[in-house]
Coordinates of N, CA, C and O in Angstrom, one line a residue:
D7 N 114.2 119.9 118.6 CA 114.9 118.9 118.8 C 114.5 117.5 117.5 O 115.0 116.6 117.6
A8 N 113.7 118.3 116.7 CA 113.2 117.4 115.7 C 114.5 117.2 114.4 O 114.9 118.1 114.3
G9 N 114.8 115.8 114.0 CA 115.8 115.8 112.6 C 114.8 115.7 111.6 O 115.3 115.6 110.4
A10 N 113.6 115.6 111.8 CA 112.6 115.2 110.4 C 111.1 115.6 111.2 O 111.1 115.4 112.5
F11 N 110.3 115.7 109.9 CA 109.1 116.1 110.2 C 108.1 115.7 109.2 O 108.6 115.0 108.1
I12 N 106.5 115.3 109.7 CA 105.9 114.6 108.7 C 104.7 115.6 109.0 O 104.4 116.2 109.5
M13 N 103.9 115.7 107.7 CA 102.5 116.8 107.8 C 101.6 116.2 106.4 O 102.4 115.8 105.8
G14 N 100.4 116.2 106.5 CA 99.8 116.2 105.5 C 99.4 117.3 104.7 O 100.2 118.3 104.7
S15 N 99.1 117.0 103.6 CA 99.3 117.6 102.0 C 98.6 118.9 102.4 O 98.7 119.9 101.5
N16 N 97.2 118.8 103.5 CA 96.6 120.2 103.3 C 97.5 121.3 104.5 O 97.4 122.1 104.1
M17 N 98.3 120.5 105.4 CA 99.3 121.6 105.8 C 100.2 122.1 105.0 O 100.6 122.9 105.2
F18 N 100.6 121.6 104.1 CA 101.8 122.1 102.8 C 101.2 123.2 102.0 O 101.5 124.0 102.0
G19 N 99.8 122.4 101.5 CA 99.3 123.7 100.6 C 97.6 123.5 100.6 O 97.8 122.3 100.7
P20 N 97.2 124.6 100.4 CA 95.7 124.4 100.1 C 95.3 123.0 98.6 O 96.3 123.5 97.5
I21 N 93.9 122.8 98.8 CA 94.2 122.0 97.5 C 93.9 122.7 96.1 O 94.7 121.7 95.1
D22 N 94.0 123.6 96.0 CA 94.0 124.4 94.7 C 95.4 124.8 94.2 O 96.0 125.3 93.1
R23 N 96.2 124.8 95.3 CA 97.7 125.2 95.0 C 99.1 123.9 95.3 O 100.1 124.2 94.8
R24 N 98.4 123.1 96.1 CA 99.6 122.3 96.6 C 100.4 121.7 95.6 O 101.6 121.0 95.7
D25 N 99.5 121.7 94.4 CA 100.1 120.1 93.3 C 101.0 121.3 92.2 O 101.3 120.5 91.2
K26 N 101.1 122.6 92.3 CA 101.5 123.7 91.2 C 102.8 123.2 91.3 O 103.5 123.7 92.8
P27 N 103.6 123.3 90.4 CA 105.3 123.5 90.8 C 105.5 124.8 91.1 O 106.7 125.1 92.1
E28 N 104.9 125.7 91.0 CA 105.8 127.4 91.5 C 104.9 127.1 93.3 O 105.5 127.7 94.2
W29 N 104.2 126.3 93.5 CA 103.9 126.0 95.1 C 104.6 125.6 96.0 O 105.1 124.5 95.8
K30 N 105.2 126.3 97.0 CA 106.4 126.0 97.8 C 106.2 125.7 99.4 O 106.9 126.0 100.1
G31 N 104.9 126.1 99.6 CA 104.1 126.1 101.1 C 104.2 127.2 101.2 O 104.1 128.3 100.8
W32 N 103.4 128.0 102.4 CA 103.0 128.8 103.0 C 104.2 129.7 104.0 O 104.0 130.7 104.1
W33 N 105.7 129.3 103.4 CA 106.2 129.8 104.8 C 107.4 131.0 104.1 O 108.2 131.2 104.4
G34 N 107.1 131.0 102.6 CA 108.3 131.6 102.1 C 109.5 130.9 102.1 O 109.5 129.4 101.9
D35 N 110.5 131.4 101.4 CA 111.7 130.8 100.8 C 112.6 130.0 102.3 O 113.4 128.9 101.8
N36 N 112.5 130.4 103.6 CA 113.2 129.6 104.6 C 112.2 129.0 105.5 O 111.7 130.1 106.5
P37 N 111.6 127.8 105.3 CA 110.3 127.5 106.3 C 111.4 127.4 107.5 O 112.3 127.1 107.5
P38 N 110.2 126.9 108.6 CA 110.8 126.7 109.9 C 111.4 125.7 110.2 O 112.2 125.6 111.4
Y39 N 111.5 124.7 109.5 CA 111.5 123.3 109.8 C 113.4 123.1 109.8 O 113.7 122.7 110.9
H40 N 114.0 124.0 108.9 CA 115.5 123.3 109.1 C 116.3 121.7 109.1 O 116.8 121.8 109.8
A41 N 115.2 121.1 108.4 CA 115.3 119.6 108.5 C 114.7 118.8 107.4 O 113.5 119.4 106.8
P42 N 114.7 117.7 107.3 CA 113.8 117.1 105.9 C 112.5 117.0 106.4 O 111.9 116.5 107.8
V43 N 110.8 117.5 105.6 CA 110.0 117.4 106.0 C 109.2 116.3 105.1 O 109.4 116.7 103.7
F44 N 108.5 115.3 105.1 CA 107.9 114.0 105.0 C 106.7 114.6 104.4 O 105.7 114.8 105.6
V45 N 106.0 115.0 103.4 CA 104.6 115.2 103.3 C 104.0 114.2 102.4 O 104.4 113.5 101.5
L46 N 102.5 113.6 103.5 CA 101.3 112.6 102.7 C 101.1 113.1 101.7 O 100.7 114.6 101.6
S47 N 101.0 112.6 100.6 CA 100.2 113.1 99.5 C 99.8 111.7 98.6 O 100.1 110.7 98.6
H48 N 98.6 112.3 97.7 CA 98.1 111.1 96.8 C 99.1 111.3 95.4 O 98.9 110.8 94.7
K49 N 99.9 112.6 95.3 CA 100.2 112.6 93.8 C 101.4 112.8 93.9 O 102.2 113.6 95.2
K50 N 102.4 112.2 93.3 CA 104.0 112.5 93.1 C 104.6 114.0 92.6 O 104.0 114.3 92.0
R51 N 105.4 113.9 93.2 CA 106.0 115.8 92.9 C 107.4 115.9 93.5 O 107.9 115.0 94.5
E52 N 108.4 115.9 92.9 CA 110.2 116.3 93.1 C 110.0 116.7 94.4 O 109.4 117.5 94.1
P53 N 110.9 116.7 95.2 CA 111.4 117.1 96.2 C 111.3 119.0 95.8 O 112.5 119.0 94.7
I54 N 111.1 119.5 96.8 CA 111.6 121.2 96.8 C 112.6 121.7 98.0 O 112.3 121.5 99.7
E55 N 113.8 121.6 97.5 CA 114.8 122.3 98.5 C 114.7 123.6 98.6 O 114.6 124.3 98.2
M56 N 114.5 123.8 100.1 CA 114.2 125.5 100.4 C 115.7 126.1 101.6 O 116.7 125.3 101.7
D57 N 115.7 127.4 101.8 CA 116.5 127.8 102.3 C 116.8 127.4 103.9 O 115.1 126.9 104.2
G58 N 118.1 127.2 104.5 CA 118.1 126.6 106.1 C 117.8 125.3 106.2 O 117.9 124.9 107.0
G59 N 118.2 124.5 104.9 CA 118.1 123.1 105.4 C 116.6 122.3 105.0 O 116.7 121.1 105.5
T60 N 115.9 123.2 104.8 CA 114.3 122.4 104.5 C 114.2 121.8 103.3 O 114.6 122.4 102.0
T61 N 114.3 120.4 103.0 CA 113.7 119.8 101.6 C 111.9 119.2 102.5 O 112.3 118.2 103.1
F62 N 111.4 119.7 101.5 CA 109.8 118.7 101.3 C 110.1 117.8 100.3 O 110.1 117.8 99.0
F63 N 109.9 116.1 101.0 CA 109.8 115.3 100.3 C 108.1 114.6 100.2 O 107.6 114.9 101.0
F64 N 107.7 114.4 99.1 CA 106.4 113.9 98.7 C 106.1 112.5 98.8 O 106.5 111.7 97.8
V65 N 105.8 112.1 100.0 CA 105.3 110.5 99.8 C 104.5 110.3 100.0 O 102.9 110.2 100.0
T66 N 103.8 109.1 98.7 CA 102.8 108.7 98.3 C 102.5 107.3 98.7 O 101.2 106.6 98.0
D67 N 103.6 106.6 99.7 CA 102.9 105.4 99.7 C 102.8 105.0 100.7 O 103.0 103.9 101.7
G68 N 102.0 105.5 101.8 CA 101.2 105.8 102.9 C 102.3 106.1 104.1 O 103.3 106.7 104.0
I69 N 101.7 106.2 105.5 CA 102.3 106.4 106.7 C 103.2 105.9 107.2 O 104.3 106.3 107.8
E70 N 103.4 104.6 107.0 CA 104.3 103.8 107.2 C 105.8 104.6 106.8 O 106.8 104.4 107.7
S71 N 105.8 104.4 105.2 CA 106.9 104.7 104.8 C 107.4 105.9 104.9 O 108.3 106.1 105.0
A72 N 106.0 106.7 105.0 CA 106.9 108.3 105.5 C 107.5 108.5 106.7 O 108.6 108.6 107.0
L73 N 107.1 107.4 107.8 CA 107.8 107.3 109.1 C 109.1 106.3 108.8 O 110.2 107.3 109.7
L74 N 109.5 105.3 108.0 CA 110.8 105.1 108.1 C 111.3 106.2 107.3 O 112.8 106.0 107.8
Q75 N 111.2 106.7 106.5 CA 112.3 107.8 105.3 C 112.2 108.9 106.7 O 113.8 109.2 106.9
A76 N 111.7 109.5 107.4 CA 111.9 110.1 108.4 C 112.7 110.0 109.8 O 113.9 110.9 110.0
K77 N 112.3 108.3 109.9 CA 113.4 108.2 111.0 C 114.8 108.2 110.2 O 115.7 108.5 111.3
E78 N 114.9 107.7 109.5 CA 116.1 107.5 108.7 C 116.7 108.8 108.4 O 118.1 108.6 108.7
A79 N 116.1 109.6 108.1 CA 116.3 111.3 108.0 C 117.0 112.1 109.2 O 117.8 112.6 109.4
A80 N 116.5 111.3 110.3 CA 116.2 112.0 111.2 C 117.9 111.5 111.8 O 118.1 112.3 113.3
G81 N 117.9 110.3 111.8 CA 119.0 109.7 112.6 C 119.1 109.5 114.3 O 117.4 108.7 114.3
N82 N 119.4 110.0 115.3 CA 119.2 109.7 116.5 C 118.4 110.7 117.3 O 118.1 110.7 118.3
R83 N 117.8 111.6 116.1 CA 117.2 112.6 116.4 C 115.6 112.2 117.2 O 114.8 111.4 115.9
N84 N 114.1 113.2 116.9 CA 113.0 112.9 117.0 C 112.4 113.4 115.8 O 113.1 113.8 114.6
V85 N 111.2 112.0 115.3 CA 110.3 112.8 114.5 C 109.2 113.6 114.9 O 108.3 112.9 115.5
K86 N 108.4 114.5 114.1 CA 107.8 115.0 114.9 C 106.8 115.0 113.7 O 106.7 115.6 112.4
I87 N 105.1 114.7 113.9 CA 104.2 114.7 113.2 C 103.8 116.2 113.4 O 102.4 116.3 114.7
N88 N 103.2 116.9 112.4 CA 102.6 118.1 112.4 C 101.4 118.3 112.2 O 100.9 119.2 112.7
G89 N 100.8 117.6 111.8 CA 99.7 117.7 111.2 C 99.0 118.1 110.0 O 100.0 117.6 109.1
G90 N 98.1 118.1 109.6 CA 97.0 118.0 110.6 C 96.2 117.3 111.1 O 96.9 116.5 111.4
A91 N 94.9 117.2 111.6 CA 94.3 116.6 112.4 C 94.4 115.5 111.8 O 94.0 113.9 112.7
N92 N 93.7 115.1 110.5 CA 93.8 113.8 109.6 C 94.9 113.0 109.7 O 95.3 111.9 109.7
T93 N 96.1 113.5 109.5 CA 97.5 113.1 109.8 C 97.6 112.3 111.1 O 98.1 111.1 111.1
V94 N 97.1 113.3 111.8 CA 97.4 112.8 113.9 C 96.8 111.7 113.5 O 97.1 110.5 114.4
N95 N 95.4 111.6 113.5 CA 95.0 110.5 114.1 C 95.2 109.1 113.4 O 95.1 108.3 113.7
Q96 N 95.6 109.5 111.9 CA 96.3 108.1 111.4 C 97.7 107.8 112.0 O 97.1 106.1 112.3
Y97 N 98.2 108.9 112.7 CA 99.4 107.9 113.4 C 98.7 107.6 114.8 O 99.5 106.6 115.3
L98 N 98.0 108.3 114.9 CA 97.6 107.7 116.7 C 96.7 106.3 116.7 O 97.0 105.4 117.4
K99 N 95.9 106.5 115.3 CA 95.3 105.0 115.2 C 96.4 103.8 114.8 O 95.8 102.6 115.3
A100 N 97.5 104.0 114.4 CA 98.5 103.2 114.3 C 99.4 102.8 115.3 O 99.9 101.7 115.4
G101 N 99.1 103.6 116.5 CA 99.8 103.4 117.6 C 101.5 104.1 117.4 O 102.3 103.5 118.2
F102 N 101.4 104.7 116.6 CA 103.3 105.5 116.1 C 103.5 106.4 116.9 O 104.6 107.0 116.8
I103 N 102.5 107.1 117.9 CA 102.8 108.5 118.8 C 103.1 108.2 120.0 O 102.4 107.5 120.5
D104 N 104.2 108.6 120.6 CA 104.7 108.6 121.8 C 104.4 109.7 122.7 O 104.1 109.3 123.8
E105 N 104.4 111.2 122.1 CA 104.2 112.0 122.9 C 103.0 112.9 121.6 O 103.3 112.9 120.6
L106 N 102.1 113.6 122.5 CA 100.9 114.5 121.8 C 101.2 115.4 122.5 O 100.8 115.9 123.6
W107 N 101.4 116.5 121.6 CA 101.1 118.1 122.0 C 100.3 118.6 121.7 O 100.1 118.8 120.2
L108 N 99.5 119.3 122.2 CA 98.5 120.2 121.7 C 98.5 121.4 121.8 O 98.8 121.7 123.3
H109 N 98.4 122.2 121.3 CA 98.3 123.4 121.2 C 96.6 123.9 121.0 O 96.2 124.1 119.9
I110 N 96.4 124.9 122.2 CA 94.8 124.8 121.9 C 94.6 126.3 122.1 O 94.8 127.6 122.8
V111 N 93.9 126.9 120.9 CA 93.7 128.3 120.9 C 92.1 128.2 120.6 O 91.4 127.7 120.4
P112 N 91.5 129.8 121.5 CA 89.9 129.2 122.0 C 88.9 130.3 120.9 O 88.8 131.0 121.1
V113 N 89.3 129.6 119.4 CA 88.8 130.0 118.4 C 87.8 128.6 118.1 O 88.4 127.8 117.8
T114 N 86.7 128.9 117.6 CA 85.3 128.0 116.9 C 85.9 128.6 115.5 O 85.2 129.7 114.7
I115 N 86.2 127.5 114.5 CA 86.1 127.5 113.0 C 84.8 127.0 112.6 O 84.6 127.7 111.4
G116 N 84.7 125.8 113.1 CA 83.5 125.6 112.7 C 83.4 124.3 111.5 O 82.0 123.8 111.4
A117 N 84.3 124.2 111.2 CA 84.7 122.8 110.6 C 86.1 122.4 110.1 O 87.0 123.0 110.4
G118 N 86.1 121.1 109.3 CA 87.2 120.5 109.5 C 87.3 119.1 110.0 O 86.4 118.8 110.6
T119 N 88.5 118.6 109.9 CA 88.7 116.9 110.5 C 88.9 117.3 112.1 O 89.6 118.3 112.3
R120 N 88.2 116.7 113.1 CA 88.2 116.8 114.6 C 89.3 115.6 114.8 O 89.6 114.5 114.1
L121 N 90.3 116.1 116.5 CA 91.3 115.5 116.3 C 90.5 114.6 117.3 O 89.3 114.7 117.6
F122 N 90.9 113.1 117.2 CA 90.7 112.3 117.7 C 89.5 111.5 117.0 O 89.0 110.4 117.7
E123 N 88.9 111.6 116.0 CA 87.9 111.2 115.3 C 88.1 110.0 114.7 O 89.1 109.8 114.2
E124 N 87.6 109.0 115.3 CA 88.0 107.3 114.9 C 89.3 106.7 115.3 O 89.9 105.8 114.6
V125 N 89.4 107.3 116.5 CA 90.6 106.9 117.0 C 90.5 106.0 118.2 O 89.5 106.5 118.7
P126 N 90.7 104.7 118.7 CA 90.2 104.0 120.1 C 90.7 105.1 120.9 O 91.4 105.7 121.2
N127 N 90.2 104.2 122.0 CA 90.6 104.7 123.2 C 92.0 105.0 123.5 O 92.6 103.9 123.3
L128 N 92.3 106.3 123.9 CA 93.9 106.4 124.1 C 94.2 106.6 125.9 O 92.7 107.2 126.7
K129 N 94.9 106.2 126.5 CA 95.4 106.6 127.3 C 96.3 107.4 127.9 O 97.7 107.2 126.8
L130 N 96.5 108.8 128.1 CA 96.8 110.2 128.1 C 97.4 110.4 128.9 O 96.5 110.4 130.1
E131 N 98.7 110.7 129.9 CA 99.0 111.4 130.6 C 99.9 112.6 130.7 O 100.5 113.0 130.0
P132 N 99.3 113.6 131.3 CA 99.9 114.9 131.0 C 101.0 115.2 132.0 O 101.5 114.8 132.7
V133 N 102.1 115.6 131.0 CA 103.3 115.2 131.0 C 103.9 117.1 131.8 O 105.0 117.5 132.6
E134 N 103.3 118.1 130.7 CA 103.3 119.4 131.0 C 102.6 120.4 130.3 O 101.8 120.1 129.2
V135 N 102.0 121.3 131.2 CA 100.8 122.7 130.8 C 101.8 123.6 131.0 O 101.9 124.0 131.9
S136 N 101.6 124.5 129.9 CA 101.5 125.9 130.0 C 101.1 127.1 129.0 O 100.2 126.5 128.2
G137 N 100.8 127.9 129.0 CA 100.5 129.0 128.3 C 100.2 130.4 128.3 O 101.2 131.1 129.4
T138 N 99.2 130.8 127.4 CA 99.6 132.3 127.5 C 97.9 132.7 127.6 O 96.7 131.8 127.5
S139 N 97.7 134.2 127.4 CA 96.0 134.2 127.3 C 95.2 133.4 126.2 O 94.1 134.2 125.9
V140 N 96.5 133.9 125.1 CA 95.6 132.8 123.8 C 95.6 131.7 123.4 O 95.5 131.5 122.1
V141 N 96.9 131.1 123.8 CA 97.0 129.7 123.7 C 97.2 128.9 125.0 O 98.3 129.5 125.7
T142 N 96.7 127.9 124.9 CA 97.3 126.6 126.0 C 98.0 125.5 125.4 O 97.8 125.2 124.5
H143 N 99.0 125.4 126.2 CA 99.9 124.3 125.5 C 100.1 122.6 126.4 O 100.1 123.1 127.8
I144 N 99.7 121.6 126.0 CA 99.7 120.6 126.6 C 100.5 119.4 126.1 O 100.0 119.3 124.9
R145 N 101.1 119.1 126.5 CA 102.1 117.6 126.5 C 101.4 116.6 127.2 O 101.8 116.3 128.2
Y146 N 101.3 115.6 126.2 CA 101.0 113.9 126.7 C 101.9 113.4 126.5 O 102.3 112.9 125.5
K147 N 102.0 112.1 127.6 CA 102.7 111.1 127.5 C 101.4 109.9 126.4 O 100.3 110.0 127.2
V148 N 101.7 109.5 125.5 CA 100.6 108.2 125.1 C 101.1 107.1 125.9 O 101.9 106.1 126.0
L149 N 100.4 106.4 126.9 CA 100.4 105.3 127.3 C 100.1 104.1 126.4 O 98.7 103.9 126.3
K150 N 100.9 102.9 127.0 CA 100.9 102.1 125.6 C 100.5 100.5 126.4 O 101.1 100.5 127.3

């Protein structure tokens, strides 16, 4: 139901590839978004149009700007913030997230940014829980 997406630059690509003109993301020629995707970045890059209606836009002026652009692009549809954890934490700290969907996989990676790191106390209300033997999905309403 999303009309636009926001993601961090690590989600778009690894640091050694994401700024190269030939890098167009992990997903091949037809990414799963089929809507505008706003990538938070420190480096300016021209938009990348892909098959299926996905265009990657690179936003260098902060999370608020990315959110405003995504809301405008989405119209009356939702904006989804895909992550990674650093991006989600920034939006949680700013109070911009209404619902939080967690997909929990029982794998220990051992490194990386922790979700909820430096995020003030949140009040989360579970709305939906589902899953399989390999993943648990929990949808929370963020109480304000």
